[in-house]
């Protein structure tokens, strides 16, 4: 007899499990472990870890692709920063001497709020769980947190934001708009 | 037979999916064996959720891709997981659900037939019931199906479901009520056929 109480009864639940509960493929765990590596922090490719199927949101992927294309053009154009020994040096040079446009300032503020919310504790120097390599990329506690990021790192940040399951599409869009504006500003030579 | 309470079933499931804290900690550090243990413990949870969620648009490769993506995202975010190991089950189901909802938004126009590879034989009554359940669940709107599977397959609380789906408690309850009614209708029909 089927239980008619609000919650499902055992019989109904068994039927549900019978419909969807078939076992995973035999070698599935091995394939996942192969795709995952301890060097995951070295994920600098927009495609994510090796062997995995990317499910980055289409809009964000398009923005990231545009940003990548623009970066490529920038390199091909010979505006390559050479001979820089530290990321900080590079950051000081790529930061244009003029004031950033008001829109970029607004986008930076918005992006900072999102990053502080979603990228802590790794990128939070005041958190004991912060990670050195993450702080080297950016530290949300730094007043000019964006300065330590190269253009490629900005793109990787966007890619990671798109992969971040706790971010809503609107929040990812906020990061994408910031990255696009930051890249445009750096390339403008203002 | 007296049906067990939802809490009793949830406790049973929690015991079944509890993993030693040391395994979780080792997985956080990228230990391969620990990661494999987590996958093997929870792959059934993730596959069941994704199969249920992706009923209208696809099975097989799509489910496997998203299942792998679920675990990779979980591993990437494992350092932020602060609850006890038994909380991994709803957490993974949540990640799988969000991935599935995103995938459904992208792939909605394509429709496929229901899968025909249930684990029992062609004449088995459970197969008939299973197909009826699949059909009933597949007809539900995505967010109804998500709420239903998170509750009935994985034991999430109403409040947790409302967070995952970003809707209020009343909406969660109404979606669950409608989904249960569909399932019961399907089971009654399947029972009549077999």
mmCIF file of C-alpha atoms in Angstrom:
data_model
loop_
_atom_site.group_PDB
_atom_site.id
_atom_site.type_symbol
_atom_site.label_atom_id
_atom_site.label_comp_id
_atom_site.label_asym_id
_atom_site.label_seq_id
_atom_site.Cartn_x
_atom_site.Cartn_y
_atom_site.Cartn_z
ATOM 1 C CA UNK A 1 0.000 0.000 0.000
ATOM 2 C CA UNK A 2 1.375 3.390 -0.919
ATOM 3 C CA UNK A 3 1.845 5.705 2.016
ATOM 4 C CA UNK A 4 -0.265 8.804 1.655
ATOM 5 C CA UNK A 5 1.475 10.811 4.376
ATOM 6 C CA UNK A 6 3.193 14.056 3.326
ATOM 7 C CA UNK A 7 6.645 12.481 3.472
ATOM 8 C CA UNK A 8 7.450 9.529 1.256
ATOM 9 C CA UNK A 9 7.203 6.097 2.801
ATOM 10 C CA UNK A 10 9.795 3.357 2.514
ATOM 11 C CA UNK A 11 8.076 1.766 -0.458
ATOM 12 C CA UNK A 12 7.934 5.037 -2.343
ATOM 13 C CA UNK A 13 11.512 5.850 -1.497
ATOM 14 C CA UNK A 14 12.609 2.409 -2.694
ATOM 15 C CA UNK A 15 10.881 3.104 -5.994
ATOM 16 C CA UNK A 16 12.700 6.416 -6.252
ATOM 17 C CA UNK A 17 16.066 4.819 -5.560
ATOM 18 C CA UNK A 18 15.263 2.075 -8.051
ATOM 19 C CA UNK A 19 14.647 4.686 -10.707
ATOM 20 C CA UNK A 20 17.818 6.705 -10.189
ATOM 21 C CA UNK A 21 20.112 4.691 -7.944
ATOM 22 C CA UNK A 22 22.032 2.519 -10.424
ATOM 23 C CA UNK A 23 25.735 2.283 -9.545
ATOM 24 C CA UNK A 24 28.371 4.575 -10.999
ATOM 25 C CA UNK A 25 30.650 3.213 -13.739
ATOM 26 C CA UNK A 26 33.265 0.883 -12.289
ATOM 27 C CA UNK A 27 36.285 3.067 -13.000
ATOM 28 C CA UNK A 28 34.628 6.386 -12.229
ATOM 29 C CA UNK A 29 36.516 7.062 -8.986
ATOM 30 C CA UNK A 30 39.819 6.367 -10.671
ATOM 31 C CA UNK A 31 39.040 8.763 -13.480
ATOM 32 C CA UNK A 32 38.078 11.520 -11.062
ATOM 33 C CA UNK A 33 41.254 11.059 -9.061
ATOM 34 C CA UNK A 34 43.276 11.073 -12.269
ATOM 35 C CA UNK A 35 41.635 14.339 -13.285
ATOM 36 C CA UNK A 36 42.346 15.840 -9.912
ATOM 37 C CA UNK A 37 45.924 16.529 -8.991
ATOM 38 C CA UNK A 38 47.591 18.008 -5.935
ATOM 39 C CA UNK A 39 48.874 20.695 -8.234
ATOM 40 C CA UNK A 40 45.336 21.997 -8.703
ATOM 41 C CA UNK A 41 46.442 25.460 -7.689
ATOM 42 C CA UNK A 42 48.523 25.526 -10.814
ATOM 43 C CA UNK A 43 45.309 25.692 -12.793
ATOM 44 C CA UNK A 44 46.176 28.568 -15.026
ATOM 45 C CA UNK A 45 44.403 27.285 -18.076
ATOM 46 C CA UNK A 46 40.932 28.606 -18.757
ATOM 47 C CA UNK A 47 39.917 25.015 -19.408
ATOM 48 C CA UNK A 48 40.401 23.924 -15.831
ATOM 49 C CA UNK A 49 42.030 20.695 -14.647
ATOM 50 C CA UNK A 50 43.099 18.200 -17.256
ATOM 51 C CA UNK A 51 40.568 15.728 -18.494
ATOM 52 C CA UNK A 52 37.492 17.438 -17.217
ATOM 53 C CA UNK A 53 34.539 18.727 -19.121
ATOM 54 C CA UNK A 54 34.223 22.454 -18.686
ATOM 55 C CA UNK A 55 30.820 23.794 -17.728
ATOM 56 C CA UNK A 56 31.760 27.441 -17.387
ATOM 57 C CA UNK A 57 28.743 29.655 -17.908
ATOM 58 C CA UNK A 58 28.480 30.588 -21.594
ATOM 59 C CA UNK A 59 28.383 34.357 -21.058
ATOM 60 C CA UNK A 60 31.366 34.314 -18.793
ATOM 61 C CA UNK A 61 33.215 31.974 -21.126
ATOM 62 C CA UNK A 62 32.615 34.413 -23.963
ATOM 63 C CA UNK A 63 33.926 37.294 -21.878
ATOM 64 C CA UNK A 64 36.931 35.252 -20.851
ATOM 65 C CA UNK A 65 37.577 34.326 -24.482
ATOM 66 C CA UNK A 66 37.376 37.984 -25.482
ATOM 67 C CA UNK A 67 39.759 38.893 -22.712
ATOM 68 C CA UNK A 68 42.144 36.135 -23.801
ATOM 69 C CA UNK A 69 41.997 37.323 -27.415
ATOM 70 C CA UNK A 70 42.692 40.886 -26.345
ATOM 71 C CA UNK A 71 45.609 39.720 -24.239
ATOM 72 C CA UNK A 72 47.025 37.788 -27.181
ATOM 73 C CA UNK A 73 46.758 40.869 -29.365
ATOM 74 C CA UNK A 74 48.495 42.887 -26.717
ATOM 75 C CA UNK A 75 51.392 40.425 -26.653
ATOM 76 C CA UNK A 76 51.601 40.207 -30.431
ATOM 77 C CA UNK A 77 51.634 43.983 -30.576
ATOM 78 C CA UNK A 78 54.937 43.935 -28.805
ATOM 79 C CA UNK A 79 53.757 45.633 -25.662
ATOM 80 C CA UNK A 80 55.287 42.844 -23.663
ATOM 81 C CA UNK A 81 56.682 43.753 -20.325
ATOM 82 C CA UNK A 82 60.168 42.258 -20.278
ATOM 83 C CA UNK A 83 62.848 42.008 -17.712
ATOM 84 C CA UNK A 84 60.595 42.408 -14.728
ATOM 85 C CA UNK A 85 61.852 40.459 -11.811
ATOM 86 C CA UNK A 86 58.924 40.661 -9.481
ATOM 87 C CA UNK A 87 55.214 40.763 -9.843
ATOM 88 C CA UNK A 88 55.117 43.964 -7.839
ATOM 89 C CA UNK A 89 57.438 45.657 -10.298
ATOM 90 C CA UNK A 90 55.246 44.588 -13.142
ATOM 91 C CA UNK A 91 52.172 45.792 -11.316
ATOM 92 C CA UNK A 92 53.641 49.225 -10.760
ATOM 93 C CA UNK A 93 54.407 49.520 -14.430
ATOM 94 C CA UNK A 94 51.115 48.258 -15.759
ATOM 95 C CA UNK A 95 49.181 50.527 -13.428
ATOM 96 C CA UNK A 96 48.683 53.635 -15.470
ATOM 97 C CA UNK A 97 49.908 56.853 -13.873
ATOM 98 C CA UNK A 98 46.589 58.650 -14.335
ATOM 99 C CA UNK A 99 43.480 58.243 -12.229
ATOM 100 C CA UNK A 100 41.304 55.341 -13.255
ATOM 101 C CA UNK A 101 37.908 56.158 -14.708
ATOM 102 C CA UNK A 102 35.104 56.409 -12.181
ATOM 103 C CA UNK A 103 33.453 53.341 -13.673
ATOM 104 C CA UNK A 104 36.571 51.246 -13.136
ATOM 105 C CA UNK A 105 36.785 52.412 -9.542
ATOM 106 C CA UNK A 106 33.207 51.389 -9.011
ATOM 107 C CA UNK A 107 33.811 47.980 -10.605
ATOM 108 C CA UNK A 108 36.926 47.476 -8.500
ATOM 109 C CA UNK A 109 34.953 48.149 -5.347
ATOM 110 C CA UNK A 110 32.224 45.757 -6.383
ATOM 111 C CA UNK A 111 34.715 43.055 -7.371
ATOM 112 C CA UNK A 112 36.581 43.506 -4.096
ATOM 113 C CA UNK A 113 33.396 42.927 -2.132
ATOM 114 C CA UNK A 114 32.731 39.725 -4.076
ATOM 115 C CA UNK A 115 36.279 38.448 -3.807
ATOM 116 C CA UNK A 116 36.432 39.155 -0.094
ATOM 117 C CA UNK A 117 33.234 37.194 0.319
ATOM 118 C CA UNK A 118 34.020 34.225 -1.902
ATOM 119 C CA UNK A 119 37.814 33.946 -2.002
ATOM 120 C CA UNK A 120 38.542 34.002 1.703
ATOM 121 C CA UNK A 121 40.255 32.591 3.617
ATOM 122 C CA UNK A 122 42.940 31.791 1.015
ATOM 123 C CA UNK A 123 43.244 35.397 -0.180
ATOM 124 C CA UNK A 124 42.771 37.051 3.207
ATOM 125 C CA UNK A 125 46.091 37.899 4.858
ATOM 126 C CA UNK A 126 44.413 38.362 8.216
ATOM 127 C CA UNK A 127 43.004 34.859 8.242
ATOM 128 C CA UNK A 128 45.179 32.104 9.677
ATOM 129 C CA UNK A 129 44.028 29.791 6.889
ATOM 130 C CA UNK A 130 45.328 32.098 4.159
ATOM 131 C CA UNK A 131 47.650 30.483 1.655
ATOM 132 C CA UNK A 132 50.936 32.028 0.664
ATOM 133 C CA UNK A 133 50.649 31.354 -3.048
ATOM 134 C CA UNK A 134 47.130 32.749 -3.082
ATOM 135 C CA UNK A 135 48.168 35.910 -1.258
ATOM 136 C CA UNK A 136 50.957 36.387 -3.766
ATOM 137 C CA UNK A 137 48.305 36.692 -6.452
ATOM 138 C CA UNK A 138 46.049 39.035 -4.526
ATOM 139 C CA UNK A 139 45.246 39.886 -0.952
ATOM 140 C CA UNK A 140 41.777 41.201 -0.246
ATOM 141 C CA UNK A 141 43.188 43.148 2.713
ATOM 142 C CA UNK A 142 45.478 45.167 0.515
ATOM 143 C CA UNK A 143 44.144 48.655 -0.325
ATOM 144 C CA UNK A 144 45.291 48.139 -3.905
ATOM 145 C CA UNK A 145 44.660 44.444 -4.129
ATOM 146 C CA UNK A 146 44.520 44.425 -7.936
ATOM 147 C CA UNK A 147 48.069 45.680 -8.412
ATOM 148 C CA UNK A 148 49.702 42.329 -7.777
ATOM 149 C CA UNK A 149 47.811 40.619 -10.571
ATOM 150 C CA UNK A 150 49.154 40.264 -14.083
ATOM 151 C CA UNK A 151 46.691 40.316 -16.942
ATOM 152 C CA UNK A 152 46.813 36.553 -17.169
ATOM 153 C CA UNK A 153 46.105 36.273 -13.463
ATOM 154 C CA UNK A 154 43.124 38.558 -13.854
ATOM 155 C CA UNK A 155 41.767 36.155 -16.440
ATOM 156 C CA UNK A 156 42.439 33.157 -14.249
ATOM 157 C CA UNK A 157 40.627 34.912 -11.421
ATOM 158 C CA UNK A 158 37.624 35.347 -13.695
ATOM 159 C CA UNK A 159 37.779 31.707 -14.722
ATOM 160 C CA UNK A 160 37.832 30.621 -11.105
ATOM 161 C CA UNK A 161 34.958 32.915 -10.258
ATOM 162 C CA UNK A 162 32.963 31.294 -13.049
ATOM 163 C CA UNK A 163 33.766 27.904 -11.539
ATOM 164 C CA UNK A 164 32.893 28.997 -8.019
ATOM 165 C CA UNK A 165 29.715 27.207 -7.017
ATOM 166 C CA UNK A 166 28.866 29.745 -4.331
ATOM 167 C CA UNK A 167 28.770 32.653 -6.768
ATOM 168 C CA UNK A 168 25.542 33.585 -8.453
ATOM 169 C CA UNK A 169 25.568 34.376 -12.186
ATOM 170 C CA UNK A 170 25.114 38.064 -11.341
ATOM 171 C CA UNK A 171 28.155 37.988 -9.084
ATOM 172 C CA UNK A 172 30.268 36.264 -11.714
ATOM 173 C CA UNK A 173 29.103 38.923 -14.138
ATOM 174 C CA UNK A 174 30.309 41.574 -11.681
ATOM 175 C CA UNK A 175 33.783 40.028 -11.654
ATOM 176 C CA UNK A 176 33.737 39.669 -15.455
ATOM 177 C CA UNK A 177 32.872 43.343 -15.921
ATOM 178 C CA UNK A 178 35.643 44.355 -13.579
ATOM 179 C CA UNK A 179 38.249 42.202 -15.346
ATOM 180 C CA UNK A 180 37.216 43.538 -18.743
ATOM 181 C CA UNK A 181 37.453 47.130 -17.494
ATOM 182 C CA UNK A 182 40.774 46.530 -15.746
ATOM 183 C CA UNK A 183 42.293 44.971 -18.846
ATOM 184 C CA UNK A 184 41.001 47.771 -21.049
ATOM 185 C CA UNK A 185 42.420 50.384 -18.701
ATOM 186 C CA UNK A 186 45.835 48.761 -18.558
ATOM 187 C CA UNK A 187 46.002 48.517 -22.306
ATOM 188 C CA UNK A 188 44.823 52.047 -22.878
ATOM 189 C CA UNK A 189 48.156 53.422 -21.729
ATOM 190 C CA UNK A 190 46.405 56.307 -19.983
ATOM 191 C CA UNK B 1 4.510 -2.150 8.656
ATOM 192 C CA UNK B 2 4.909 1.238 10.241
ATOM 193 C CA UNK B 3 6.806 3.645 8.002
ATOM 194 C CA UNK B 4 10.003 4.937 9.532
ATOM 195 C CA UNK B 5 10.150 8.629 10.252
ATOM 196 C CA UNK B 6 12.035 10.940 7.955
ATOM 197 C CA UNK B 7 14.531 11.588 10.728
ATOM 198 C CA UNK B 8 15.138 7.855 11.221
ATOM 199 C CA UNK B 9 15.856 7.444 7.535
ATOM 200 C CA UNK B 10 18.095 10.488 7.574
ATOM 201 C CA UNK B 11 20.057 9.044 10.494
ATOM 202 C CA UNK B 12 20.490 5.735 8.676
ATOM 203 C CA UNK B 13 21.779 7.547 5.627
ATOM 204 C CA UNK B 14 24.094 9.722 7.695
ATOM 205 C CA UNK B 15 25.678 6.643 9.235
ATOM 206 C CA UNK B 16 26.081 5.032 5.857
ATOM 207 C CA UNK B 17 27.805 8.072 4.393
ATOM 208 C CA UNK B 18 29.922 8.990 7.384
ATOM 209 C CA UNK B 19 33.632 8.960 6.581
ATOM 210 C CA UNK B 20 36.471 9.238 9.100
ATOM 211 C CA UNK B 21 37.535 12.804 9.746
ATOM 212 C CA UNK B 22 41.103 11.829 8.960
ATOM 213 C CA UNK B 23 40.070 10.835 5.436
ATOM 214 C CA UNK B 24 38.455 14.216 4.946
ATOM 215 C CA UNK B 25 41.543 15.980 6.217
ATOM 216 C CA UNK B 26 43.820 13.961 3.971
ATOM 217 C CA UNK B 27 41.602 14.679 0.994
ATOM 218 C CA UNK B 28 41.874 18.391 1.785
ATOM 219 C CA UNK B 29 45.623 18.017 1.406
ATOM 220 C CA UNK B 30 45.208 16.346 -1.962
ATOM 221 C CA UNK B 31 45.910 12.783 -0.836
ATOM 222 C CA UNK B 32 44.991 10.549 -3.771
ATOM 223 C CA UNK B 33 43.741 7.589 -1.743
ATOM 224 C CA UNK B 34 41.582 9.803 0.448
ATOM 225 C CA UNK B 35 40.091 11.490 -2.605
ATOM 226 C CA UNK B 36 39.344 8.102 -4.112
ATOM 227 C CA UNK B 37 37.633 7.020 -0.894
ATOM 228 C CA UNK B 38 35.440 10.104 -0.944
ATOM 229 C CA UNK B 39 34.465 9.518 -4.559
ATOM 230 C CA UNK B 40 33.662 5.865 -3.949
ATOM 231 C CA UNK B 41 31.622 6.717 -0.874
ATOM 232 C CA UNK B 42 29.559 9.439 -2.484
ATOM 233 C CA UNK B 43 29.478 8.594 -6.183
ATOM 234 C CA UNK B 44 26.101 6.904 -5.778
ATOM 235 C CA UNK B 45 24.698 10.040 -4.171
ATOM 236 C CA UNK B 46 25.972 12.278 -6.938
ATOM 237 C CA UNK B 47 24.937 9.985 -9.772
ATOM 238 C CA UNK B 48 21.440 9.512 -8.371
ATOM 239 C CA UNK B 49 20.947 13.256 -8.033
ATOM 240 C CA UNK B 50 22.257 13.978 -11.522
ATOM 241 C CA UNK B 51 20.290 11.164 -13.129
ATOM 242 C CA UNK B 52 17.165 12.489 -11.520
ATOM 243 C CA UNK B 53 17.901 16.079 -12.435
ATOM 244 C CA UNK B 54 18.898 15.405 -16.036
ATOM 245 C CA UNK B 55 15.992 13.117 -16.878
ATOM 246 C CA UNK B 56 14.488 15.423 -19.488
ATOM 247 C CA UNK B 57 17.628 16.155 -21.464
ATOM 248 C CA UNK B 58 20.094 13.371 -21.230
ATOM 249 C CA UNK B 59 21.799 10.564 -19.423
ATOM 250 C CA UNK B 60 25.003 8.646 -19.776
ATOM 251 C CA UNK B 61 27.878 10.885 -20.778
ATOM 252 C CA UNK B 62 26.192 14.068 -19.552
ATOM 253 C CA UNK B 63 25.662 12.576 -16.121
ATOM 254 C CA UNK B 64 29.220 11.287 -15.936
ATOM 255 C CA UNK B 65 30.664 14.625 -17.024
ATOM 256 C CA UNK B 66 28.713 16.513 -14.407
ATOM 257 C CA UNK B 67 29.451 13.902 -11.749
ATOM 258 C CA UNK B 68 33.149 14.346 -12.397
ATOM 259 C CA UNK B 69 32.736 18.101 -12.359
ATOM 260 C CA UNK B 70 30.893 17.841 -9.051
ATOM 261 C CA UNK B 71 33.778 16.046 -7.398
ATOM 262 C CA UNK B 72 36.417 18.289 -8.922
ATOM 263 C CA UNK B 73 34.624 21.369 -7.649
ATOM 264 C CA UNK B 74 34.172 19.751 -4.285
ATOM 265 C CA UNK B 75 37.868 18.954 -4.039
ATOM 266 C CA UNK B 76 38.734 22.500 -5.061
ATOM 267 C CA UNK B 77 36.470 23.863 -2.331
ATOM 268 C CA UNK B 78 37.151 21.208 0.293
ATOM 269 C CA UNK B 79 39.251 23.568 2.390
ATOM 270 C CA UNK B 80 36.123 25.656 2.905
ATOM 271 C CA UNK B 81 33.971 22.735 3.993
ATOM 272 C CA UNK B 82 33.736 23.157 7.738
ATOM 273 C CA UNK B 83 31.014 20.758 8.812
ATOM 274 C CA UNK B 84 31.444 17.179 10.050
ATOM 275 C CA UNK B 85 32.116 14.516 7.394
ATOM 276 C CA UNK B 86 28.483 13.453 7.415
ATOM 277 C CA UNK B 87 27.650 16.860 5.994
ATOM 278 C CA UNK B 88 29.458 15.934 2.789
ATOM 279 C CA UNK B 89 26.440 14.164 1.376
ATOM 280 C CA UNK B 90 24.076 17.146 1.257
ATOM 281 C CA UNK B 91 26.979 19.389 0.255
ATOM 282 C CA UNK B 92 27.832 17.230 -2.742
ATOM 283 C CA UNK B 93 24.169 16.884 -3.652
ATOM 284 C CA UNK B 94 23.932 20.664 -3.573
ATOM 285 C CA UNK B 95 26.894 21.127 -5.898
ATOM 286 C CA UNK B 96 25.504 18.486 -8.258
ATOM 287 C CA UNK B 97 22.106 20.163 -8.240
ATOM 288 C CA UNK B 98 23.507 23.570 -9.106
ATOM 289 C CA UNK B 99 25.568 22.122 -11.921
ATOM 290 C CA UNK B 100 22.549 20.247 -13.222
ATOM 291 C CA UNK B 101 20.322 23.325 -13.110
ATOM 292 C CA UNK B 102 22.952 25.271 -15.053
ATOM 293 C CA UNK B 103 23.219 22.470 -17.572
ATOM 294 C CA UNK B 104 19.452 22.273 -17.982
ATOM 295 C CA UNK B 105 19.269 25.997 -18.643
ATOM 296 C CA UNK B 106 21.827 25.561 -21.399
ATOM 297 C CA UNK B 107 20.440 22.419 -22.974
ATOM 298 C CA UNK B 108 16.701 22.695 -22.486
ATOM 299 C CA UNK B 109 15.630 22.466 -26.123
ATOM 300 C CA UNK B 110 17.037 18.969 -26.600
ATOM 301 C CA UNK B 111 14.820 16.181 -25.381
ATOM 302 C CA UNK B 112 15.708 12.525 -25.112
ATOM 303 C CA UNK B 113 13.759 9.409 -24.336
ATOM 304 C CA UNK B 114 13.890 7.998 -20.871
ATOM 305 C CA UNK B 115 16.775 5.686 -20.198
ATOM 306 C CA UNK B 116 16.089 2.065 -20.819
ATOM 307 C CA UNK B 117 18.848 0.455 -18.788
ATOM 308 C CA UNK B 118 17.321 -0.046 -15.395
ATOM 309 C CA UNK B 119 19.168 -2.710 -13.439
ATOM 310 C CA UNK B 120 16.433 -5.328 -13.468
ATOM 311 C CA UNK B 121 15.102 -7.570 -16.192
ATOM 312 C CA UNK B 122 12.493 -6.585 -18.752
ATOM 313 C CA UNK B 123 9.672 -8.403 -17.036
ATOM 314 C CA UNK B 124 10.573 -7.262 -13.553
ATOM 315 C CA UNK B 125 7.789 -5.236 -11.908
ATOM 316 C CA UNK B 126 10.398 -2.906 -10.417
ATOM 317 C CA UNK B 127 11.397 -1.935 -13.940
ATOM 318 C CA UNK B 128 7.856 -0.934 -14.741
ATOM 319 C CA UNK B 129 7.632 1.042 -11.531
ATOM 320 C CA UNK B 130 11.014 2.637 -12.190
ATOM 321 C CA UNK B 131 10.012 3.865 -15.616
ATOM 322 C CA UNK B 132 6.807 5.290 -14.217
ATOM 323 C CA UNK B 133 8.743 7.122 -11.535
ATOM 324 C CA UNK B 134 11.227 8.421 -14.083
ATOM 325 C CA UNK B 135 8.458 9.706 -16.292
ATOM 326 C CA UNK B 136 6.693 11.394 -13.391
ATOM 327 C CA UNK B 137 9.858 13.072 -12.162
ATOM 328 C CA UNK B 138 10.928 14.068 -15.664
ATOM 329 C CA UNK B 139 7.701 15.986 -16.195
ATOM 330 C CA UNK B 140 8.312 18.192 -13.178
ATOM 331 C CA UNK B 141 9.823 21.647 -13.666
ATOM 332 C CA UNK B 142 13.568 21.650 -12.941
ATOM 333 C CA UNK B 143 13.341 23.436 -9.624
ATOM 334 C CA UNK B 144 10.515 21.165 -8.412
ATOM 335 C CA UNK B 145 12.564 18.140 -9.322
ATOM 336 C CA UNK B 146 15.604 19.576 -7.570
ATOM 337 C CA UNK B 147 13.668 20.202 -4.359
ATOM 338 C CA UNK B 148 12.123 16.768 -4.451
ATOM 339 C CA UNK B 149 15.375 14.877 -5.026
ATOM 340 C CA UNK B 150 17.303 16.896 -2.463
ATOM 341 C CA UNK B 151 14.661 16.102 0.119
ATOM 342 C CA UNK B 152 13.762 12.530 -0.683
ATOM 343 C CA UNK B 153 17.047 11.149 -1.952
ATOM 344 C CA UNK B 154 19.454 13.121 0.210
ATOM 345 C CA UNK B 155 17.498 14.222 3.255
ATOM 346 C CA UNK B 156 18.147 17.952 3.101
ATOM 347 C CA UNK B 157 16.090 20.090 5.452
ATOM 348 C CA UNK B 158 13.540 22.480 3.994
ATOM 349 C CA UNK B 159 15.710 25.419 5.024
ATOM 350 C CA UNK B 160 18.719 23.921 3.259
ATOM 351 C CA UNK B 161 16.715 23.378 0.094
ATOM 352 C CA UNK B 162 15.469 26.954 0.206
ATOM 353 C CA UNK B 163 19.097 28.108 0.315
ATOM 354 C CA UNK B 164 20.152 25.910 -2.569
ATOM 355 C CA UNK B 165 17.256 26.985 -4.759
ATOM 356 C CA UNK B 166 17.124 30.548 -3.439
ATOM 357 C CA UNK B 167 13.411 30.467 -2.671
ATOM 358 C CA UNK B 168 11.375 30.721 0.512
ATOM 359 C CA UNK B 169 10.249 27.840 2.698
ATOM 360 C CA UNK B 170 6.661 27.996 1.518
ATOM 361 C CA UNK B 171 7.780 27.589 -2.067
ATOM 362 C CA UNK B 172 9.903 24.604 -1.122
ATOM 363 C CA UNK B 173 6.955 22.960 0.622
ATOM 364 C CA UNK B 174 4.577 23.537 -2.245
ATOM 365 C CA UNK B 175 7.082 22.167 -4.751
ATOM 366 C CA UNK B 176 7.622 19.085 -2.629
ATOM 367 C CA UNK B 177 3.916 18.550 -2.238
ATOM 368 C CA UNK B 178 3.335 18.694 -5.962
ATOM 369 C CA UNK B 179 6.269 16.414 -6.709
ATOM 370 C CA UNK B 180 5.114 13.830 -4.181
ATOM 371 C CA UNK B 181 1.626 13.853 -5.629
ATOM 372 C CA UNK B 182 3.066 13.202 -9.090
ATOM 373 C CA UNK B 183 5.197 10.362 -7.802
ATOM 374 C CA UNK B 184 2.284 8.743 -5.999
ATOM 375 C CA UNK B 185 0.106 8.954 -9.063
ATOM 376 C CA UNK B 186 2.870 7.320 -11.089
ATOM 377 C CA UNK B 187 3.308 4.551 -8.562
ATOM 378 C CA UNK B 188 -0.406 3.838 -8.452
ATOM 379 C CA UNK B 189 -0.530 3.663 -12.239
ATOM 380 C CA UNK B 190 2.557 1.441 -12.411
ATOM 381 C CA UNK B 191 1.108 -0.826 -9.763
ATOM 382 C CA UNK B 192 -2.038 -1.203 -11.814
ATOM 383 C CA UNK B 193 -0.064 -2.100 -14.951
ATOM 384 C CA UNK B 194 2.142 -4.673 -13.283
#
